[in-house]
Tab-separated table of C-alpha atoms and ligand atoms in Angstrom:
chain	number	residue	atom	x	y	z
A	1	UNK	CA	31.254	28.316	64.597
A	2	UNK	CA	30.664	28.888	61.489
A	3	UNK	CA	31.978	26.740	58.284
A	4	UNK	CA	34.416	29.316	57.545
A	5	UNK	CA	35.474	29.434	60.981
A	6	UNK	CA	35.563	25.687	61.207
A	7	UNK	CA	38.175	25.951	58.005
A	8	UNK	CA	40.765	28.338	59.620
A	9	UNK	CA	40.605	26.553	63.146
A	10	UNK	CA	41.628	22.812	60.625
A	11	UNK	CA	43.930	24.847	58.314
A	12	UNK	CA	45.774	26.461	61.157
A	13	UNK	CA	46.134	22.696	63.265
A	14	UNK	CA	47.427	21.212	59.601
A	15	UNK	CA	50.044	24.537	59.074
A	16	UNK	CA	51.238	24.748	63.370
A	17	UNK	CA	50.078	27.977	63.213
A	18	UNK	CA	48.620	30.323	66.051
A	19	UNK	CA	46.305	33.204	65.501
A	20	UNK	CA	47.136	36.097	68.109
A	21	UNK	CA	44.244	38.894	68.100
A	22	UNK	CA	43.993	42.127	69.435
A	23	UNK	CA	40.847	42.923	71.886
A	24	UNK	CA	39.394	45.435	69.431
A	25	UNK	CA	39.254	42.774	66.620
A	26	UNK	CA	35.683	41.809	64.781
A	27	UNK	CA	33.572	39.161	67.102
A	28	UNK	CA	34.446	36.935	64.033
A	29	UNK	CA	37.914	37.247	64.423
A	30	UNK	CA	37.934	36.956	68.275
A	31	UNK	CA	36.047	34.041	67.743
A	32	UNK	CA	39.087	32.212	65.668
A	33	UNK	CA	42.043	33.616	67.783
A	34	UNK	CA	44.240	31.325	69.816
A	35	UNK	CA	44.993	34.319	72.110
A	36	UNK	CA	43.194	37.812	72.725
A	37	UNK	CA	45.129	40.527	74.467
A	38	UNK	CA	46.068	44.040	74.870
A	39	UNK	CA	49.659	45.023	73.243
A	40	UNK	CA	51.370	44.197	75.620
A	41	UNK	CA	50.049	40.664	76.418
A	42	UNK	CA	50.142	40.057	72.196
A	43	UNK	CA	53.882	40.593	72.889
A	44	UNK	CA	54.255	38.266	75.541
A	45	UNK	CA	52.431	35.347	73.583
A	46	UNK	CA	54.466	36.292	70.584
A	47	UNK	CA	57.736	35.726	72.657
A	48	UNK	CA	56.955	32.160	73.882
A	49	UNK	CA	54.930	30.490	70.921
A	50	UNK	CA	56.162	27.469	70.031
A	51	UNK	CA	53.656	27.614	66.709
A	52	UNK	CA	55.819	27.707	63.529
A	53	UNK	CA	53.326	30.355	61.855
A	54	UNK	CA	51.831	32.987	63.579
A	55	UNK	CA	48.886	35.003	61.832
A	56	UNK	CA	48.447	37.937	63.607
A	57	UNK	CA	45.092	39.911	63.763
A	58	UNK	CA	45.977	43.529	64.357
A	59	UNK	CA	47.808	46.271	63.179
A	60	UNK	CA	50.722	46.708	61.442
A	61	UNK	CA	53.084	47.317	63.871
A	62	UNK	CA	51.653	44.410	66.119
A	63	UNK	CA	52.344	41.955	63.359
A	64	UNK	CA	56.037	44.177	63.246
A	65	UNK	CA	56.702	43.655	66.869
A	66	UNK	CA	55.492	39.331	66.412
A	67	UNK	CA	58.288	39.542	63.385
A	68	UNK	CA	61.103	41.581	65.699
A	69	UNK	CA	60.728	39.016	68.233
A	70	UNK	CA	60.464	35.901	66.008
A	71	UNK	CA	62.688	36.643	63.017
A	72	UNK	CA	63.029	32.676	62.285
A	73	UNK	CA	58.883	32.254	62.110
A	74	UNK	CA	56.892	33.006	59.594
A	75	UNK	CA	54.828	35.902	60.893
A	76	UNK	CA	51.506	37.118	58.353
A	77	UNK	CA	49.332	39.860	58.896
A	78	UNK	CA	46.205	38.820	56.806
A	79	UNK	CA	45.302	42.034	55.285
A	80	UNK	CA	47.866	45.062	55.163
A	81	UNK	CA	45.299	47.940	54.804
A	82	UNK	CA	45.237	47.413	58.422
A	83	UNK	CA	47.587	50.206	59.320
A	84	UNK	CA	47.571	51.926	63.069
A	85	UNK	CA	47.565	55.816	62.188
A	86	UNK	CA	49.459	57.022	64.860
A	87	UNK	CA	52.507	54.452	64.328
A	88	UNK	CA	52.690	56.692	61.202
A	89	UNK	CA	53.112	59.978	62.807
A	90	UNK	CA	56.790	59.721	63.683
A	91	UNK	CA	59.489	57.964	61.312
A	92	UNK	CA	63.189	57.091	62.314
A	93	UNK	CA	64.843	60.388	60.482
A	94	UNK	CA	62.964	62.977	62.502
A	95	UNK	CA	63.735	61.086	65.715
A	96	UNK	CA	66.849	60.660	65.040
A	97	UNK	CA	66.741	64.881	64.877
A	98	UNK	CA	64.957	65.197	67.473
A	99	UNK	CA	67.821	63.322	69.643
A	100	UNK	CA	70.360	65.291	68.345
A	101	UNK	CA	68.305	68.179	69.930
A	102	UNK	CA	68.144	66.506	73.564
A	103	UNK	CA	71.833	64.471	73.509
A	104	UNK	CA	71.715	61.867	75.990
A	105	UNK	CA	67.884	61.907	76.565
A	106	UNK	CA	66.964	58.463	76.499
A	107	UNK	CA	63.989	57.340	73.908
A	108	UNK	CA	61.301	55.206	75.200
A	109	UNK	CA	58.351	54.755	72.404
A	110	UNK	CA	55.134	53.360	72.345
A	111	UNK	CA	54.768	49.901	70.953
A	112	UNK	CA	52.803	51.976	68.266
A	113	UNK	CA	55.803	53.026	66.231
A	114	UNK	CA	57.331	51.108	63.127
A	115	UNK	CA	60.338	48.563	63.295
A	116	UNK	CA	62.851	51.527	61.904
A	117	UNK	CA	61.506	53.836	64.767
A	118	UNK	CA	61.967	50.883	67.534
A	119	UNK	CA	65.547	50.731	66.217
A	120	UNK	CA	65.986	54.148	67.062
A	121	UNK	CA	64.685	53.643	70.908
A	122	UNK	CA	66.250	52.495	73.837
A	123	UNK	CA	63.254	51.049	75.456
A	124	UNK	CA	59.690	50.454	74.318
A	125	UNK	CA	56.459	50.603	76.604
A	126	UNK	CA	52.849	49.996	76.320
A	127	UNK	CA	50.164	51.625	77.727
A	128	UNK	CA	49.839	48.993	80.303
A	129	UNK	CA	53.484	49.538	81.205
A	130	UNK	CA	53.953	53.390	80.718
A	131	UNK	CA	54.754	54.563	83.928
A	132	UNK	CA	56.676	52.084	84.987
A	133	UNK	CA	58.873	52.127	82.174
A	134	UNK	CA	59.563	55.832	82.619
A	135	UNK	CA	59.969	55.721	86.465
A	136	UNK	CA	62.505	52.627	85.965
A	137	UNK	CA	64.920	54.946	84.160
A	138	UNK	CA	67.236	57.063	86.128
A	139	UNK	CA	67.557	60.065	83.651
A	140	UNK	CA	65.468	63.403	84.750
A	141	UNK	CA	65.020	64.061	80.867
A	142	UNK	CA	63.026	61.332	78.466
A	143	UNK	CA	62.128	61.443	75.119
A	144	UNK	CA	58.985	59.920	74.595
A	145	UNK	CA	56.997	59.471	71.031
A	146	UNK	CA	54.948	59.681	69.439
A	147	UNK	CA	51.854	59.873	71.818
A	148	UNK	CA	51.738	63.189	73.811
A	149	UNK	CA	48.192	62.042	75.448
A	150	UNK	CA	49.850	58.974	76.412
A	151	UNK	CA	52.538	60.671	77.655
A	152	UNK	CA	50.922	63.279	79.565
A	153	UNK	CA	49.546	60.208	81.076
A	154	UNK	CA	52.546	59.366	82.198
A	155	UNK	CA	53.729	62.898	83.432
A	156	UNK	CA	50.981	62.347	86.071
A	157	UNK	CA	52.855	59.959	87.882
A	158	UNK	CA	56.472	61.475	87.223
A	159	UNK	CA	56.531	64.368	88.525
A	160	UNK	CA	59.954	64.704	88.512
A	161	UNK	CA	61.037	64.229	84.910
A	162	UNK	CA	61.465	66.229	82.139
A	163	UNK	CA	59.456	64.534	79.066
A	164	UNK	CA	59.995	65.461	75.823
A	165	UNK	CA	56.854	64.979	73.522
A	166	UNK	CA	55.740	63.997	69.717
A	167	UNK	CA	52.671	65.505	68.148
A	168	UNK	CA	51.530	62.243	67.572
A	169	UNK	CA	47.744	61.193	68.568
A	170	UNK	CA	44.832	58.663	67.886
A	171	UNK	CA	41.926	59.798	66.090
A	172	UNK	CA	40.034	57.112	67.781
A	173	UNK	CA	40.508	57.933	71.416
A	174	UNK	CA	40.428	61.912	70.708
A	175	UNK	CA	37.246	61.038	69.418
A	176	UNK	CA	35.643	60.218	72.427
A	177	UNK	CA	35.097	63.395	73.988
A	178	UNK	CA	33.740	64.583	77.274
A	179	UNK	CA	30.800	65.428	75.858
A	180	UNK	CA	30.056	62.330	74.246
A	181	UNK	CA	30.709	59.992	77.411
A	182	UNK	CA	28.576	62.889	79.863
A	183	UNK	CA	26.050	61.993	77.726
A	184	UNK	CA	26.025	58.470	77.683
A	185	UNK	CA	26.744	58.862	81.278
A	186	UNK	CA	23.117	60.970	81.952
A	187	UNK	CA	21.454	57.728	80.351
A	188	UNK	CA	23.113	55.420	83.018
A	189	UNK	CA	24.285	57.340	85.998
A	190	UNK	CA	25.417	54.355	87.782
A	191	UNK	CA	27.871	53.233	85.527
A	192	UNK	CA	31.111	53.310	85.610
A	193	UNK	CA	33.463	55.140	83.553
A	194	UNK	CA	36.404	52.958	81.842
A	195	UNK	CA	38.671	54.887	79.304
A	196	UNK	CA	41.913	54.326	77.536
A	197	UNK	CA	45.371	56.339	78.457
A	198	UNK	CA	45.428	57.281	74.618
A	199	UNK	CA	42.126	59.791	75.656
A	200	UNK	CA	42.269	63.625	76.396
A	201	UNK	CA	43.558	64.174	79.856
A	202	UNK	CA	39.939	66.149	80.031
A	203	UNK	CA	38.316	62.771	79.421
A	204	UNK	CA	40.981	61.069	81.766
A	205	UNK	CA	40.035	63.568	84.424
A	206	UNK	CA	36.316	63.545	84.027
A	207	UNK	CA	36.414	59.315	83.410
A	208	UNK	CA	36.598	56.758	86.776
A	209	UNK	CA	39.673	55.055	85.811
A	210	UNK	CA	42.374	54.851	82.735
A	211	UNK	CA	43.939	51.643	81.804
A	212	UNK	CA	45.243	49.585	78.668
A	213	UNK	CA	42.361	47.264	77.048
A	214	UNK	CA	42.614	44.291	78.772
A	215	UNK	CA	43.399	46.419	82.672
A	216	UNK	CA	39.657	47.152	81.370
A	217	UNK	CA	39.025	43.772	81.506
A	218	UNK	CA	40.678	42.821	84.721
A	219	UNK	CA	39.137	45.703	85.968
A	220	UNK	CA	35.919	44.740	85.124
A	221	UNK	CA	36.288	41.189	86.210
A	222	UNK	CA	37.706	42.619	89.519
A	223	UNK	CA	34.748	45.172	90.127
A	224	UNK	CA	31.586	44.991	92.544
A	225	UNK	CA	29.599	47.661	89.910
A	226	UNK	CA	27.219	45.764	87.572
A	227	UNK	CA	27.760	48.591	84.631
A	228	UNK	CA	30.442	50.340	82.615
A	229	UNK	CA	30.803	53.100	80.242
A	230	UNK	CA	33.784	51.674	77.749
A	231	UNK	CA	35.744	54.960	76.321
A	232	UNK	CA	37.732	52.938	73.900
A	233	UNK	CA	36.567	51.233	70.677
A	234	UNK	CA	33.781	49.536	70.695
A	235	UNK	CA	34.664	46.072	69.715
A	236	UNK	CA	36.126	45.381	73.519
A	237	UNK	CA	32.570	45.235	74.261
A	238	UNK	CA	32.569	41.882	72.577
A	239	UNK	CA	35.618	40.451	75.024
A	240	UNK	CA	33.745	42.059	78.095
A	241	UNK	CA	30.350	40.117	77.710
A	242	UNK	CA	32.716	36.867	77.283
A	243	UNK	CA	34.719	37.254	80.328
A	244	UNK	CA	31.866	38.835	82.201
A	245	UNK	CA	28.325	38.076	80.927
A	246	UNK	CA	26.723	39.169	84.027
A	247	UNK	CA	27.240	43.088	83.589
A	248	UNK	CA	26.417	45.922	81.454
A	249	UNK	CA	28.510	47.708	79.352
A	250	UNK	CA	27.814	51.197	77.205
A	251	UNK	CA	29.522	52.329	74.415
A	252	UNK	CA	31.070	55.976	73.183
A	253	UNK	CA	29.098	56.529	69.715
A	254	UNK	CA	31.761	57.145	66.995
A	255	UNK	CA	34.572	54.688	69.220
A	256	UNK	CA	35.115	52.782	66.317
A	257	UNK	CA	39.237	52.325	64.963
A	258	UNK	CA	38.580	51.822	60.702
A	259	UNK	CA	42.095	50.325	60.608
A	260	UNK	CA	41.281	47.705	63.888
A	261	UNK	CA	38.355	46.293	61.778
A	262	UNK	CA	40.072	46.041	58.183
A	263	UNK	CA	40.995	41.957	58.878
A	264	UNK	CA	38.105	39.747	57.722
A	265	UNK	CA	37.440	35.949	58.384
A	266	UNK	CA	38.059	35.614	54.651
A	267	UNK	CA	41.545	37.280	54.855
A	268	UNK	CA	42.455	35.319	57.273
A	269	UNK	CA	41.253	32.199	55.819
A	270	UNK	CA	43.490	33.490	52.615
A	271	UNK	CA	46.369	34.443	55.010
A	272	UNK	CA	46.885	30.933	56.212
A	273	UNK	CA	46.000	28.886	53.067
A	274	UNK	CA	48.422	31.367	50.630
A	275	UNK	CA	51.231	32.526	53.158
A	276	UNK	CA	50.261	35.855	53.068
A	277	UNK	CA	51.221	38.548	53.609
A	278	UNK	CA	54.735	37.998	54.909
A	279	UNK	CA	55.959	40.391	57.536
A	280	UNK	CA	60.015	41.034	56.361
A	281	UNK	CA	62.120	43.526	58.291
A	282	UNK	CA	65.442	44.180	57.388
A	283	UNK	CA	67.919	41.784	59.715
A	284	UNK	CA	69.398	45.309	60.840
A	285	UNK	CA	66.464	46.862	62.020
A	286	UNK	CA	65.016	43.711	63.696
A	287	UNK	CA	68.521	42.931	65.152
A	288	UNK	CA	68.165	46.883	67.002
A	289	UNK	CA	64.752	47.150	66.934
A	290	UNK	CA	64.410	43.994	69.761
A	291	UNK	CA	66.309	45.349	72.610
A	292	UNK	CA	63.825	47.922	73.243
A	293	UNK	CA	60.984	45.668	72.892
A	294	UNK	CA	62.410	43.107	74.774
A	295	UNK	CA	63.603	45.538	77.585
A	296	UNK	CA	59.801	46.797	77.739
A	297	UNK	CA	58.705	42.661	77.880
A	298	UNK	CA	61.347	42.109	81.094
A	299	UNK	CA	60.092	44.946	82.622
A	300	UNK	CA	56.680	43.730	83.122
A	301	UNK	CA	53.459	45.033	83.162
B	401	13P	P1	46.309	48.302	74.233
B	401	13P	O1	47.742	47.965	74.323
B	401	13P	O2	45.745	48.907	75.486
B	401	13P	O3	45.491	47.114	73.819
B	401	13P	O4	46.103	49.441	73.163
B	401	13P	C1	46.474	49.314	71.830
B	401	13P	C2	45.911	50.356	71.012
B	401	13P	O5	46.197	50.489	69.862
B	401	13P	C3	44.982	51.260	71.655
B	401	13P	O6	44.459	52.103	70.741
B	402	SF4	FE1	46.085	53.041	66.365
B	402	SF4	FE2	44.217	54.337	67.737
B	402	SF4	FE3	43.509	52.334	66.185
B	402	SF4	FE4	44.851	51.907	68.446
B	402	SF4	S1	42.781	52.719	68.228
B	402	SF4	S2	45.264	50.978	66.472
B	402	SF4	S3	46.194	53.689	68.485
B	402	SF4	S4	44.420	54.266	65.539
């Protein structure tokens, strides 16, 4: 560790604080964290911290989601430009409009969606929980926002509902094309082919398997095959050597998220030693906003 490093791992013993990161965060970052995970996983850890501060190294609505489900700790995200894209795609007054449209159709959004958004949902799902969160409800007709690759996903599996999509997307994931990975792919023919659910369903049909960032891992960990293309960003790659040094793993040029890699060891130094920046949600929102999310947390991965 470095001396910076060695500061935040003191400051955060001296302040009961817990540092939850997200698998796609800097090395640097991963390095400091008191827990990696996917979404959902950052959830559960969020739920049952006993840590009075939690610092969380993510996105925005990560941090959001810590807040809804903690809203007596102090929850910081230690640098706000770090802002998921697609969360931003949908806001609360055009799904609210969109409901009127569909009365009845139930709402179940993707963890990457703002607190005002969640409010408006009656369950909330991850991409390592998708499916089952769709199959688990009885109505034939679902509402699901904002990600229609995600949700196409989905549709795989449920044949028999109606779902009811959001233009909503992640430049990252679209990104990775089938092009790019059948390239990588002619370099090492033996490897395996790893994407994310956010993907093309092209990709997801040319790819091995589909699953949320840390399935990749257990997959990984699980798996006889000594190599693996990774079609999400790059910065798992770092989490895959360190659970499983032995194999080799490829990455999709351009798989980079901007917004994943905005929080620095420096901001996160400043988060813990200023109290910054303070995640505040409106009691309202956070009071509505954590039924869904804990619905989706019950249900399970
Ligand atoms: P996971 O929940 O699979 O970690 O995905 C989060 C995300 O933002 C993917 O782009
Ligand atoms: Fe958002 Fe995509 Fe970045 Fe994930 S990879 S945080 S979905 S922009």
């Amino acid at each position: 560790m470095n001396e910076l490093q060695k500061e935040i791992v003191r400051l955060k013993a001296e302040k009961n604080a817990i540092i939850l990161g997200h698998n796609y965060q800097r090395l640097e970052v991963q390095e400091v964290s008191d827990f990696l995970g996917d979404s959902y996983g950052l959830s559960v850890q969020a739920s049952k911290t006993k840590a009075d501060v939690i610092v969380f190294c993510g996105v925005d609505f990560m941090a959001e989601s810590a807040k809804i489900l903690n809203p007596e700790k102090v929850v910081l995200h230690p640098n706000l430009n770090s802002r998921c894209p697609m969360a931003g795609m949908v806001d609360a007054k055009s799904l609210r409009e969109l409901k009127a449209e569909h009365p009845g159709a139930p709402v179940v959004s993707y963890v990457n969606t703002s607190a005002e958004v969640k409010a408006e949902s009656d369950i909330c799902c991850t991409s390592a929980n998708a499916v089952k969160i769709v199959q688990s409800l009885p109505d034939r007709k679902v509402i699901f926002v904002p990600d229609t690759n995600l949700g196409l996903f989905v549709k795989r599996y449920v044949k028999n509902k109606e779902l009811i999509f959001w233009p909503g997307y992640c430049p990252t994931h679209v990104a990775i094309t089938k092009e790019r990975l059948m390239a990588v792919k002619k370099e090492h023919p033996n490897a395996e082919i790893l994407v994310h659910p956010e993907c093309t369903p092209d990709v997801i049909d040319y790819a091995d398997f589909a699953f949320s960032t840390e399935g990749i891992i257990k997959h990984v960990m699980g798996s006889p095959k000594k190599e693996f293309i990774i079609g999400t960003e790059e910065n798992m790659i770092h989490r895959l050597k360190k659970e499983a040094p032995s194999k080799t793993y490829y990455a999709v040029p351009g798989a980079t998220c901007p917004n994943m890699r905005e929080i620095s060891l420096e901001n996160v130094r400043d988060s813990l030693t200023k109290a910054q920046f303070k995640i505040e949600i409106p009691e309202d929102i956070i009071r509505r906003a954590k039924i869904p999310l804990e619905r989706m947390i019950s249900a399970g991965r």
